[in-house]
PDB file of C-alpha atoms in Angstrom:
ATOM      1  CA  UNK R   7       0.065   0.059   0.012  1.00  0.00           C
ATOM      2  CA  UNK R   8       1.244   3.375  -0.976  1.00  0.00           C
ATOM      3  CA  UNK R   9       1.758   5.978   1.993  1.00  0.00           C
ATOM      4  CA  UNK R  10      -0.512   8.492   0.108  1.00  0.00           C
ATOM      5  CA  UNK R  11      -3.250   7.703  -2.386  1.00  0.00           C
ATOM      6  CA  UNK R  12      -4.792  10.387  -4.507  1.00  0.00           C
ATOM      7  CA  UNK R  13      -7.224  10.116  -7.178  1.00  0.00           C
ATOM      8  CA  UNK R  14      -5.333  11.222 -10.460  1.00  0.00           C
ATOM      9  CA  UNK R  15      -8.338  12.658 -12.308  1.00  0.00           C
ATOM     10  CA  UNK R  16      -8.290  14.452 -14.586  1.00  0.00           C
ATOM     11  CA  UNK R  17     -11.100  16.599 -12.969  1.00  0.00           C
ATOM     12  CA  UNK R  18     -12.783  19.207 -15.462  1.00  0.00           C
ATOM     13  CA  UNK R  19     -15.354  21.590 -13.847  1.00  0.00           C
ATOM     14  CA  UNK R  20     -17.141  24.933 -14.959  1.00  0.00           C
ATOM     15  CA  UNK R  21     -15.818  28.291 -13.753  1.00  0.00           C
ATOM     16  CA  UNK R  22     -17.429  29.170 -10.515  1.00  0.00           C
ATOM     17  CA  UNK R  23     -17.871  25.398  -9.295  1.00  0.00           C
ATOM     18  CA  UNK R  24     -16.814  24.257  -5.921  1.00  0.00           C
ATOM     19  CA  UNK R  25     -13.757  21.819  -6.400  1.00  0.00           C
ATOM     20  CA  UNK R  26     -13.199  18.919  -4.024  1.00  0.00           C
ATOM     21  CA  UNK R  27      -9.832  17.174  -4.102  1.00  0.00           C
ATOM     22  CA  UNK R  28      -8.896  14.279  -1.604  1.00  0.00           C
ATOM     23  CA  UNK R  29      -6.326  11.980  -0.422  1.00  0.00           C
ATOM     24  CA  UNK R  30      -5.982   9.154   2.023  1.00  0.00           C
ATOM     25  CA  UNK R  31      -2.717   8.118   4.007  1.00  0.00           C
ATOM     26  CA  UNK R  32      -1.774   4.915   5.454  1.00  0.00           C
ATOM     27  CA  UNK R  33       0.406   5.782   8.558  1.00  0.00           C
ATOM     28  CA  UNK R  34      -0.984   7.442  11.753  1.00  0.00           C
ATOM     29  CA  UNK R  35       2.428   8.848  12.330  1.00  0.00           C
ATOM     30  CA  UNK R  36       2.261  11.428   9.713  1.00  0.00           C
ATOM     31  CA  UNK R  37       2.051  14.863  11.452  1.00  0.00           C
ATOM     32  CA  UNK R  38       1.954  17.428   8.756  1.00  0.00           C
ATOM     33  CA  UNK R  39      -0.219  17.721   5.803  1.00  0.00           C
ATOM     34  CA  UNK R  40       0.265  19.997   2.710  1.00  0.00           C
ATOM     35  CA  UNK R  41      -1.248  20.570  -0.565  1.00  0.00           C
ATOM     36  CA  UNK R  42       0.984  21.864  -3.551  1.00  0.00           C
ATOM     37  CA  UNK R  43      -0.051  23.307  -6.942  1.00  0.00           C
ATOM     38  CA  UNK R  44       2.140  22.618  -9.946  1.00  0.00           C
ATOM     39  CA  UNK R  45       1.195  24.502 -13.176  1.00  0.00           C
ATOM     40  CA  UNK R  46       2.503  22.963 -16.354  1.00  0.00           C
ATOM     41  CA  UNK R  47       6.195  23.090 -16.894  1.00  0.00           C
ATOM     42  CA  UNK R  48       6.734  24.700 -13.343  1.00  0.00           C
ATOM     43  CA  UNK R  49       7.744  23.546  -9.850  1.00  0.00           C
ATOM     44  CA  UNK R  50       5.272  22.627  -7.084  1.00  0.00           C
ATOM     45  CA  UNK R  51       4.367  25.710  -4.983  1.00  0.00           C
ATOM     46  CA  UNK R  52       2.892  25.511  -1.410  1.00  0.00           C
ATOM     47  CA  UNK R  53      -0.761  26.078  -1.215  1.00  0.00           C
ATOM     48  CA  UNK R  54      -1.726  25.032   2.361  1.00  0.00           C
ATOM     49  CA  UNK R  55      -0.020  23.559   5.365  1.00  0.00           C
ATOM     50  CA  UNK R  56      -1.543  22.237   8.600  1.00  0.00           C
ATOM     51  CA  UNK R  57      -0.707  19.873  11.217  1.00  0.00           C
ATOM     52  CA  UNK R  58      -3.766  19.344  13.094  1.00  0.00           C
ATOM     53  CA  UNK R  59      -7.330  17.789  12.471  1.00  0.00           C
ATOM     54  CA  UNK R  60      -9.855  20.302  11.282  1.00  0.00           C
ATOM     55  CA  UNK R  61     -10.171  23.135   8.712  1.00  0.00           C
ATOM     56  CA  UNK R  62      -7.767  25.624   7.592  1.00  0.00           C
ATOM     57  CA  UNK R  63      -8.863  28.463   5.170  1.00  0.00           C
ATOM     58  CA  UNK R  64      -7.016  30.899   2.936  1.00  0.00           C
ATOM     59  CA  UNK R  65      -8.890  32.845   0.505  1.00  0.00           C
ATOM     60  CA  UNK R  66     -10.930  30.613  -1.640  1.00  0.00           C
ATOM     61  CA  UNK R  67      -9.009  27.394  -0.509  1.00  0.00           C
ATOM     62  CA  UNK R  68      -9.937  25.267   2.494  1.00  0.00           C
ATOM     63  CA  UNK R  69      -7.718  22.478   3.702  1.00  0.00           C
ATOM     64  CA  UNK R  70      -9.459  19.908   5.641  1.00  0.00           C
ATOM     65  CA  UNK R  71      -7.698  16.937   7.788  1.00  0.00           C
ATOM     66  CA  UNK R  72      -9.329  14.088   9.682  1.00  0.00           C
ATOM     67  CA  UNK R  73      -6.645  12.114  11.419  1.00  0.00           C
ATOM     68  CA  UNK R  74      -9.148   9.634  12.748  1.00  0.00           C
ATOM     69  CA  UNK R  75      -9.927   8.466   9.173  1.00  0.00           C
ATOM     70  CA  UNK R  76      -6.565   9.352   7.725  1.00  0.00           C
ATOM     71  CA  UNK R  77      -8.381  11.641   5.095  1.00  0.00           C
ATOM     72  CA  UNK R  78      -7.148  15.005   3.897  1.00  0.00           C
ATOM     73  CA  UNK R  79      -9.197  17.282   1.375  1.00  0.00           C
ATOM     74  CA  UNK R  80      -8.474  20.632  -0.433  1.00  0.00           C
ATOM     75  CA  UNK R  81     -11.750  22.540  -1.343  1.00  0.00           C
ATOM     76  CA  UNK R  82     -11.677  25.516  -3.753  1.00  0.00           C
ATOM     77  CA  UNK R  83     -14.592  27.773  -3.949  1.00  0.00           C
ATOM     78  CA  UNK R  84     -15.673  29.789  -6.901  1.00  0.00           C
ATOM     79  CA  UNK R  85     -12.911  28.183  -9.085  1.00  0.00           C
ATOM     80  CA  UNK R  86     -11.326  30.073 -11.707  1.00  0.00           C
ATOM     81  CA  UNK R  87      -9.563  29.114 -14.962  1.00  0.00           C
ATOM     82  CA  UNK R  88      -6.294  30.073 -13.262  1.00  0.00           C
ATOM     83  CA  UNK R  89      -6.889  27.268 -10.771  1.00  0.00           C
ATOM     84  CA  UNK R  90      -6.186  24.868 -13.779  1.00  0.00           C
ATOM     85  CA  UNK R  91      -3.095  22.934 -12.559  1.00  0.00           C
ATOM     86  CA  UNK R  92      -2.218  19.601 -10.850  1.00  0.00           C
ATOM     87  CA  UNK R  93      -2.731  19.387  -7.187  1.00  0.00           C
ATOM     88  CA  UNK R  94      -0.444  17.382  -5.109  1.00  0.00           C
ATOM     89  CA  UNK R  95      -1.211  16.225  -1.467  1.00  0.00           C
ATOM     90  CA  UNK R  96       1.976  15.700   0.689  1.00  0.00           C
ATOM     91  CA  UNK R  97       2.277  14.374   4.101  1.00  0.00           C
ATOM     92  CA  UNK R  98       5.320  14.612   6.380  1.00  0.00           C
ATOM     93  CA  UNK R  99       6.744  12.585   9.106  1.00  0.00           C
ATOM     94  CA  UNK R 100       9.682  14.225  11.061  1.00  0.00           C
ATOM     95  CA  UNK R 101      12.284  12.030  13.046  1.00  0.00           C
ATOM     96  CA  UNK R 102      14.996  13.258  14.813  1.00  0.00           C
ATOM     97  CA  UNK R 103      17.529  10.941  13.191  1.00  0.00           C
ATOM     98  CA  UNK R 104      16.282  11.391   9.632  1.00  0.00           C
ATOM     99  CA  UNK R 105      14.565  14.724   9.602  1.00  0.00           C
ATOM    100  CA  UNK R 106      11.673  15.376   7.364  1.00  0.00           C
ATOM    101  CA  UNK R 107      10.192  12.343   5.205  1.00  0.00           C
ATOM    102  CA  UNK R 108       7.862  13.729   2.665  1.00  0.00           C
ATOM    103  CA  UNK R 109       5.411  11.409   0.821  1.00  0.00           C
ATOM    104  CA  UNK R 110       3.623  12.646  -2.371  1.00  0.00           C
ATOM    105  CA  UNK R 111       0.329  11.762  -3.731  1.00  0.00           C
ATOM    106  CA  UNK R 112       0.329  11.090  -7.628  1.00  0.00           C
ATOM    107  CA  UNK R 113      -1.458  14.481  -8.106  1.00  0.00           C
ATOM    108  CA  UNK R 114      -4.877  15.304  -9.510  1.00  0.00           C
ATOM    109  CA  UNK R 115      -4.977  17.183 -12.687  1.00  0.00           C
ATOM    110  CA  UNK R 116      -7.749  19.958 -12.581  1.00  0.00           C
ATOM    111  CA  UNK R 117      -9.020  22.009 -15.443  1.00  0.00           C
ATOM    112  CA  UNK R 118     -11.576  24.836 -14.817  1.00  0.00           C
ATOM    113  CA  UNK R 119     -13.508  25.716 -18.004  1.00  0.00           C
ATOM    114  CA  UNK R 120     -14.452  29.395 -18.514  1.00  0.00           C
TER     115      UNK R 120
ATOM    116  CA  UNK T   1      14.160  37.144  -5.239  1.00  0.00           C
ATOM    117  CA  UNK T   2      13.999  33.384  -6.460  1.00  0.00           C
ATOM    118  CA  UNK T   3      14.188  31.326  -3.242  1.00  0.00           C
ATOM    119  CA  UNK T   4      15.222  27.812  -4.957  1.00  0.00           C
ATOM    120  CA  UNK T   5      16.896  28.361  -8.186  1.00  0.00           C
ATOM    121  CA  UNK T   6      18.121  25.405 -10.736  1.00  0.00           C
ATOM    122  CA  UNK T   7      20.350  25.673 -13.754  1.00  0.00           C
ATOM    123  CA  UNK T   8      20.041  24.810 -16.594  1.00  0.00           C
ATOM    124  CA  UNK T   9      16.293  24.870 -17.198  1.00  0.00           C
ATOM    125  CA  UNK T  10      16.699  22.713 -20.259  1.00  0.00           C
ATOM    126  CA  UNK T  11      19.286  20.007 -20.911  1.00  0.00           C
ATOM    127  CA  UNK T  12      19.464  17.947 -24.170  1.00  0.00           C
ATOM    128  CA  UNK T  13      22.309  15.424 -24.293  1.00  0.00           C
ATOM    129  CA  UNK T  14      23.240  12.101 -25.893  1.00  0.00           C
ATOM    130  CA  UNK T  15      23.492   8.926 -24.124  1.00  0.00           C
ATOM    131  CA  UNK T  16      26.702   8.103 -22.439  1.00  0.00           C
ATOM    132  CA  UNK T  17      27.580  11.651 -21.638  1.00  0.00           C
ATOM    133  CA  UNK T  18      28.079  13.022 -18.176  1.00  0.00           C
ATOM    134  CA  UNK T  19      26.041  16.047 -16.967  1.00  0.00           C
ATOM    135  CA  UNK T  20      25.449  18.197 -13.987  1.00  0.00           C
ATOM    136  CA  UNK T  21      22.552  20.147 -12.761  1.00  0.00           C
ATOM    137  CA  UNK T  22      22.870  23.047 -10.284  1.00  0.00           C
ATOM    138  CA  UNK T  23      20.730  24.087  -7.391  1.00  0.00           C
ATOM    139  CA  UNK T  24      21.043  27.055  -4.965  1.00  0.00           C
ATOM    140  CA  UNK T  25      18.656  28.108  -2.212  1.00  0.00           C
ATOM    141  CA  UNK T  26      18.600  31.547  -0.440  1.00  0.00           C
ATOM    142  CA  UNK T  27      16.260  30.693   2.435  1.00  0.00           C
ATOM    143  CA  UNK T  28      18.669  29.647   4.818  1.00  0.00           C
ATOM    144  CA  UNK T  29      17.399  25.932   4.851  1.00  0.00           C
ATOM    145  CA  UNK T  30      19.397  23.265   6.322  1.00  0.00           C
ATOM    146  CA  UNK T  31      18.192  20.542   4.105  1.00  0.00           C
ATOM    147  CA  UNK T  32      18.083  20.147   0.379  1.00  0.00           C
ATOM    148  CA  UNK T  33      16.499  17.459  -1.849  1.00  0.00           C
ATOM    149  CA  UNK T  34      16.477  16.030  -5.424  1.00  0.00           C
ATOM    150  CA  UNK T  35      13.577  14.732  -6.971  1.00  0.00           C
ATOM    151  CA  UNK T  36      12.838  13.077 -10.239  1.00  0.00           C
ATOM    152  CA  UNK T  37       9.521  13.567 -11.964  1.00  0.00           C
ATOM    153  CA  UNK T  38       8.550  11.170 -14.698  1.00  0.00           C
ATOM    154  CA  UNK T  39       6.361  11.316 -17.567  1.00  0.00           C
ATOM    155  CA  UNK T  40       3.324  10.546 -15.265  1.00  0.00           C
ATOM    156  CA  UNK T  41       4.028  13.521 -12.989  1.00  0.00           C
ATOM    157  CA  UNK T  42       4.988  11.242  -9.928  1.00  0.00           C
ATOM    158  CA  UNK T  43       7.683  12.977  -7.905  1.00  0.00           C
ATOM    159  CA  UNK T  44      10.150  10.424  -6.527  1.00  0.00           C
ATOM    160  CA  UNK T  45      12.680  11.464  -3.940  1.00  0.00           C
ATOM    161  CA  UNK T  46      16.296  10.747  -4.941  1.00  0.00           C
ATOM    162  CA  UNK T  47      18.472  12.334  -2.379  1.00  0.00           C
ATOM    163  CA  UNK T  48      18.429  14.831   0.719  1.00  0.00           C
ATOM    164  CA  UNK T  49      21.347  16.478   2.428  1.00  0.00           C
ATOM    165  CA  UNK T  50      21.560  18.003   5.730  1.00  0.00           C
ATOM    166  CA  UNK T  51      24.552  20.162   6.678  1.00  0.00           C
ATOM    167  CA  UNK T  52      26.339  18.314   4.085  1.00  0.00           C
ATOM    168  CA  UNK T  53      25.547  14.817   5.187  1.00  0.00           C
ATOM    169  CA  UNK T  54      23.537  12.465   2.939  1.00  0.00           C
ATOM    170  CA  UNK T  55      20.288  11.510   5.019  1.00  0.00           C
ATOM    171  CA  UNK T  56      18.132   9.622   2.546  1.00  0.00           C
ATOM    172  CA  UNK T  57      19.512   7.821  -0.497  1.00  0.00           C
ATOM    173  CA  UNK T  58      16.832   6.080  -2.139  1.00  0.00           C
ATOM    174  CA  UNK T  59      17.556   3.413  -4.646  1.00  0.00           C
ATOM    175  CA  UNK T  60      18.807   5.159  -7.368  1.00  0.00           C
ATOM    176  CA  UNK T  61      21.625   4.102  -9.730  1.00  0.00           C
ATOM    177  CA  UNK T  62      25.023   5.034  -8.576  1.00  0.00           C
ATOM    178  CA  UNK T  63      25.583   6.970 -11.663  1.00  0.00           C
ATOM    179  CA  UNK T  64      23.724   9.722  -9.865  1.00  0.00           C
ATOM    180  CA  UNK T  65      25.740  11.433  -7.003  1.00  0.00           C
ATOM    181  CA  UNK T  66      24.830  14.547  -5.301  1.00  0.00           C
ATOM    182  CA  UNK T  67      27.398  16.899  -4.251  1.00  0.00           C
ATOM    183  CA  UNK T  68      26.875  19.754  -1.651  1.00  0.00           C
ATOM    184  CA  UNK T  69      29.821  22.497  -1.843  1.00  0.00           C
ATOM    185  CA  UNK T  70      27.962  24.237   1.099  1.00  0.00           C
ATOM    186  CA  UNK T  71      24.672  24.601   2.921  1.00  0.00           C
ATOM    187  CA  UNK T  72      23.146  26.650   0.095  1.00  0.00           C
ATOM    188  CA  UNK T  73      23.979  24.397  -2.916  1.00  0.00           C
ATOM    189  CA  UNK T  74      23.104  20.816  -3.781  1.00  0.00           C
ATOM    190  CA  UNK T  75      24.355  19.890  -7.275  1.00  0.00           C
ATOM    191  CA  UNK T  76      23.456  16.756  -9.087  1.00  0.00           C
ATOM    192  CA  UNK T  77      26.030  14.709 -11.148  1.00  0.00           C
ATOM    193  CA  UNK T  78      24.916  12.143 -13.619  1.00  0.00           C
ATOM    194  CA  UNK T  79      27.376   9.791 -15.331  1.00  0.00           C
ATOM    195  CA  UNK T  80      26.792   7.548 -18.454  1.00  0.00           C
ATOM    196  CA  UNK T  81      23.447   9.225 -19.025  1.00  0.00           C
ATOM    197  CA  UNK T  82      20.574   6.643 -20.288  1.00  0.00           C
ATOM    198  CA  UNK T  83      17.375   7.008 -22.119  1.00  0.00           C
ATOM    199  CA  UNK T  84      15.462   6.223 -18.907  1.00  0.00           C
ATOM    200  CA  UNK T  85      17.021   9.416 -17.183  1.00  0.00           C
ATOM    201  CA  UNK T  86      14.879  11.582 -19.218  1.00  0.00           C
ATOM    202  CA  UNK T  87      12.672  13.342 -16.704  1.00  0.00           C
ATOM    203  CA  UNK T  88      12.218  16.678 -15.030  1.00  0.00           C
ATOM    204  CA  UNK T  89      14.372  16.954 -12.064  1.00  0.00           C
ATOM    205  CA  UNK T  90      13.471  19.235  -9.080  1.00  0.00           C
ATOM    206  CA  UNK T  91      15.553  20.559  -6.385  1.00  0.00           C
ATOM    207  CA  UNK T  92      13.871  21.439  -3.020  1.00  0.00           C
ATOM    208  CA  UNK T  93      14.668  22.712   0.413  1.00  0.00           C
ATOM    209  CA  UNK T  94      13.332  22.679   4.019  1.00  0.00           C
ATOM    210  CA  UNK T  95      14.317  23.596   7.366  1.00  0.00           C
ATOM    211  CA  UNK T  96      15.709  20.886   9.671  1.00  0.00           C
ATOM    212  CA  UNK T  97      12.798  20.865  11.905  1.00  0.00           C
ATOM    213  CA  UNK T  98       9.355  20.028  10.899  1.00  0.00           C
ATOM    214  CA  UNK T  99       8.583  22.104   7.811  1.00  0.00           C
ATOM    215  CA  UNK T 100       7.298  22.144   4.400  1.00  0.00           C
ATOM    216  CA  UNK T 101       9.341  22.102   1.189  1.00  0.00           C
ATOM    217  CA  UNK T 102      10.122  24.668  -1.226  1.00  0.00           C
ATOM    218  CA  UNK T 103      10.779  23.488  -4.850  1.00  0.00           C
ATOM    219  CA  UNK T 104      13.107  25.064  -7.790  1.00  0.00           C
ATOM    220  CA  UNK T 105      11.502  25.381 -11.086  1.00  0.00           C
ATOM    221  CA  UNK T 106      12.764  22.118 -12.343  1.00  0.00           C
ATOM    222  CA  UNK T 107      15.553  21.036 -15.130  1.00  0.00           C
ATOM    223  CA  UNK T 108      13.905  19.091 -18.009  1.00  0.00           C
ATOM    224  CA  UNK T 109      16.537  16.494 -19.103  1.00  0.00           C
ATOM    225  CA  UNK T 110      16.287  14.785 -22.525  1.00  0.00           C
ATOM    226  CA  UNK T 111      18.603  11.996 -23.284  1.00  0.00           C
ATOM    227  CA  UNK T 112      18.764  11.123 -27.041  1.00  0.00           C
TER     228      UNK T 112
END
């Protein structure tokens, strides 16, 4: 079983729709949860970062973590064509002897149609 | 200001050649990483360096060797390039403590 499972999509929505992107993870020891956005031919950029269960909101983006079910989500409200990108969920386990260990989902390709 | 930079952006070369990719970060981070992103867009960790020490060395061929002259730089040397090495290579950095990663723009390597 992979450490992080993510539906690869592709996902296509009309402009203004609410988008829900989801991941599950296998190890309850993971402590930190991130969402990255990657535009075509660009490097991943950090969107959201949280370490506790619950919701974290930043503008049109809401990251949700449910540690009891090992489930993480990213919601995009009022989606825009500029949101068209690949979204990567990433989990992190920090250990004193090996430092940060990041595990990546496969990414979900999102297209927002004008 | 660019936080994590890589050079070159594009690299086209013949099989069997030796090439290097350079990475620099100006964030003051302690750990740097190299990732390979294949055609299916999956990011696979190759190496990470913390204070000039190799922490993780995943099962990559020994043709790949990371070299860190100082905390702000982590270069990737590739010997005897093969067709399967064609991919996008990303450099990243993070603090030593629990942290997120910051990625460079990537180097698109094409081996002919």
